[in-house]
PDB file of C-alpha atoms in Angstrom:
ATOM      1  CA  MET N1399     -18.844  32.610  16.666  1.00 76.00           C
ATOM      2  CA  PRO N1400     -15.873  30.221  17.075  1.00 87.00           C
ATOM      3  CA  ARG N1401     -16.405  26.536  16.395  1.00 95.00           C
ATOM      4  CA  ILE N1402     -16.491  24.278  19.459  1.00 97.00           C
ATOM      5  CA  ALA N1403     -15.206  20.702  19.738  1.00 96.00           C
ATOM      6  CA  TYR N1404     -15.574  18.141  22.508  1.00 97.00           C
ATOM      7  CA  VAL N1405     -12.152  16.605  23.151  1.00 96.00           C
ATOM      8  CA  ASN N1406     -11.052  14.428  26.071  1.00 92.00           C
ATOM      9  CA  GLY N1407     -13.951  15.411  28.299  1.00 93.00           C
ATOM     10  CA  ARG N1408     -13.946  19.154  27.579  1.00 96.00           C
ATOM     11  CA  TYR N1409     -15.612  21.577  25.208  1.00 97.00           C
ATOM     12  CA  VAL N1410     -12.865  23.653  23.622  1.00 97.00           C
ATOM     13  CA  VAL N1411     -12.520  26.217  20.879  1.00 97.00           C
ATOM     14  CA  HIS N1412     -11.855  24.297  17.665  1.00 94.00           C
ATOM     15  CA  SER N1413      -8.513  26.018  17.056  1.00 95.00           C
ATOM     16  CA  GLN N1414      -7.299  24.824  20.478  1.00 96.00           C
ATOM     17  CA  ALA N1415      -8.550  21.235  20.181  1.00 95.00           C
ATOM     18  CA  SER N1416      -5.695  18.748  20.260  1.00 95.00           C
ATOM     19  CA  VAL N1417      -4.784  15.175  21.078  1.00 94.00           C
ATOM     20  CA  HIS N1418      -1.617  13.816  22.631  1.00 95.00           C
ATOM     21  CA  ILE N1419       1.193  13.197  20.134  1.00 96.00           C
ATOM     22  CA  GLU N1420       1.298   9.547  21.267  1.00 96.00           C
ATOM     23  CA  ASP N1421      -2.440   8.970  20.853  1.00 96.00           C
ATOM     24  CA  ARG N1422      -2.769   5.682  18.967  1.00 96.00           C
ATOM     25  CA  GLY N1423      -5.424   7.188  16.730  1.00 95.00           C
ATOM     26  CA  TYR N1424      -2.940   9.819  15.599  1.00 94.00           C
ATOM     27  CA  GLN N1425       0.013   7.450  15.273  1.00 95.00           C
ATOM     28  CA  PHE N1426      -1.626   4.339  13.845  1.00 96.00           C
ATOM     29  CA  ALA N1427      -5.200   5.267  12.856  1.00 95.00           C
ATOM     30  CA  ASP N1428      -6.221   3.019  15.759  1.00 97.00           C
ATOM     31  CA  GLY N1429      -9.716   4.317  16.203  1.00 97.00           C
ATOM     32  CA  VAL N1430     -13.223   4.591  14.873  1.00 98.00           C
ATOM     33  CA  TYR N1431     -15.083   7.496  13.367  1.00 96.00           C
ATOM     34  CA  GLU N1432     -18.722   8.098  12.605  1.00 97.00           C
ATOM     35  CA  VAL N1433     -20.162  10.954  10.555  1.00 98.00           C
ATOM     36  CA  CYS N1434     -23.625  12.123  11.552  1.00 97.00           C
ATOM     37  CA  GLU N1435     -25.862  14.300   9.424  1.00 98.00           C
ATOM     38  CA  VAL N1436     -27.552  17.248  11.105  1.00 98.00           C
ATOM     39  CA  SER N1437     -30.819  18.416   9.566  1.00 98.00           C
ATOM     40  CA  ARG N1438     -32.883  21.261  11.015  1.00 98.00           C
ATOM     41  CA  GLY N1439     -30.691  21.192  14.105  1.00 97.00           C
ATOM     42  CA  HIS N1440     -31.216  17.503  14.860  1.00 97.00           C
ATOM     43  CA  ILE N1441     -28.930  14.532  14.278  1.00 98.00           C
ATOM     44  CA  VAL N1442     -30.505  12.248  11.677  1.00 98.00           C
ATOM     45  CA  ASP N1443     -30.852   8.554  12.623  1.00 98.00           C
ATOM     46  CA  MET N1444     -28.876   8.889  15.854  1.00 96.00           C
ATOM     47  CA  PRO N1445     -29.774   5.370  17.102  1.00 96.00           C
ATOM     48  CA  ARG N1446     -28.395   3.881  13.875  1.00 97.00           C
ATOM     49  CA  HIS N1447     -25.170   5.892  14.183  1.00 96.00           C
ATOM     50  CA  LEU N1448     -24.733   4.862  17.817  1.00 95.00           C
ATOM     51  CA  ALA N1449     -25.348   1.200  16.974  1.00 96.00           C
ATOM     52  CA  ARG N1450     -22.740   1.299  14.201  1.00 97.00           C
ATOM     53  CA  LEU N1451     -20.267   3.078  16.481  1.00 96.00           C
ATOM     54  CA  GLU N1452     -20.839   0.455  19.186  1.00 95.00           C
ATOM     55  CA  ARG N1453     -20.317  -2.371  16.690  1.00 97.00           C
ATOM     56  CA  SER N1454     -17.104  -0.807  15.363  1.00 97.00           C
ATOM     57  CA  LEU N1455     -15.712  -0.178  18.853  1.00 97.00           C
ATOM     58  CA  LYS N1456     -16.498  -3.751  19.856  1.00 97.00           C
ATOM     59  CA  GLU N1457     -14.756  -5.151  16.746  1.00 98.00           C
ATOM     60  CA  LEU N1458     -11.574  -3.260  17.662  1.00 97.00           C
ATOM     61  CA  SER N1459     -11.928  -3.846  21.435  1.00 97.00           C
ATOM     62  CA  ILE N1460     -11.961  -0.111  22.116  1.00 96.00           C
ATOM     63  CA  ALA N1461     -13.889   1.006  25.193  1.00 94.00           C
ATOM     64  CA  TRP N1462     -16.600   3.646  25.019  1.00 92.00           C
ATOM     65  CA  PRO N1463     -15.030   6.964  26.080  1.00 91.00           C
ATOM     66  CA  VAL N1464     -18.191   7.855  28.022  1.00 93.00           C
ATOM     67  CA  SER N1465     -21.213   5.844  29.020  1.00 87.00           C
ATOM     68  CA  GLU N1466     -23.338   5.001  26.021  1.00 78.00           C
ATOM     69  CA  GLY N1467     -26.255   7.102  27.257  1.00 89.00           C
ATOM     70  CA  VAL N1468     -24.093  10.211  27.593  1.00 96.00           C
ATOM     71  CA  LEU N1469     -22.856  10.307  23.999  1.00 95.00           C
ATOM     72  CA  PRO N1470     -26.188  11.462  22.494  1.00 96.00           C
ATOM     73  CA  LEU N1471     -26.240  14.339  24.997  1.00 97.00           C
ATOM     74  CA  LEU N1472     -22.676  15.343  24.085  1.00 97.00           C
ATOM     75  CA  LEU N1473     -23.461  15.232  20.369  1.00 96.00           C
ATOM     76  CA  ARG N1474     -26.571  17.375  20.818  1.00 97.00           C
ATOM     77  CA  GLU N1475     -24.571  19.855  22.874  1.00 98.00           C
ATOM     78  CA  VAL N1476     -21.892  20.104  20.163  1.00 97.00           C
ATOM     79  CA  VAL N1477     -24.643  20.781  17.611  1.00 98.00           C
ATOM     80  CA  ASN N1478     -26.203  23.422  19.885  1.00 97.00           C
ATOM     81  CA  ARG N1479     -22.947  25.158  20.818  1.00 97.00           C
ATOM     82  CA  ASN N1480     -21.991  25.406  17.158  1.00 97.00           C
ATOM     83  CA  GLY N1481     -25.415  26.518  16.003  1.00 97.00           C
ATOM     84  CA  VAL N1482     -25.504  23.769  13.380  1.00 97.00           C
ATOM     85  CA  VAL N1483     -28.787  23.760  11.495  1.00 98.00           C
ATOM     86  CA  ASN N1484     -27.775  21.636   8.514  1.00 98.00           C
ATOM     87  CA  GLY N1485     -24.373  19.978   8.380  1.00 97.00           C
ATOM     88  CA  LEU N1486     -22.243  17.147   9.708  1.00 97.00           C
ATOM     89  CA  VAL N1487     -20.823  16.123  13.076  1.00 97.00           C
ATOM     90  CA  TYR N1488     -17.739  13.894  13.154  1.00 96.00           C
ATOM     91  CA  VAL N1489     -17.321  11.516  16.092  1.00 96.00           C
ATOM     92  CA  GLN N1490     -13.835  10.085  16.558  1.00 96.00           C
ATOM     93  CA  VAL N1491     -12.938   7.567  19.254  1.00 97.00           C
ATOM     94  CA  THR N1492      -9.389   6.277  19.571  1.00 97.00           C
ATOM     95  CA  ARG N1493      -7.673   3.785  21.809  1.00 95.00           C
ATOM     96  CA  GLY N1494      -5.846   6.722  23.395  1.00 94.00           C
ATOM     97  CA  VAL N1495      -2.250   6.905  24.584  1.00 94.00           C
ATOM     98  CA  ALA N1496      -0.510   3.589  25.229  1.00 88.00           C
ATOM     99  CA  SER N1497       0.559   3.060  28.827  1.00 81.00           C
TER     100      SER N1497
END
């Protein structure tokens, strides 16, 4: 089963996941990441991870990429689509491409 990533609003096969060459996260590390543990198919301490992500995004003045309530659903779907029972999920949010 191929690994699945959620990138820029789409679920894609991991090998085809990519970001724009001018994405500020790629060029300048202008972004935030959060690592979430998955145990028995469930993300451990999700509210704590979301609170830390929110705090980090606010400190850097980076907007949420989706509404705050949607992110837990996306994370659970990534876990489900990948069949993760025990492991890690990486969440990366960047400022995106400069206009």
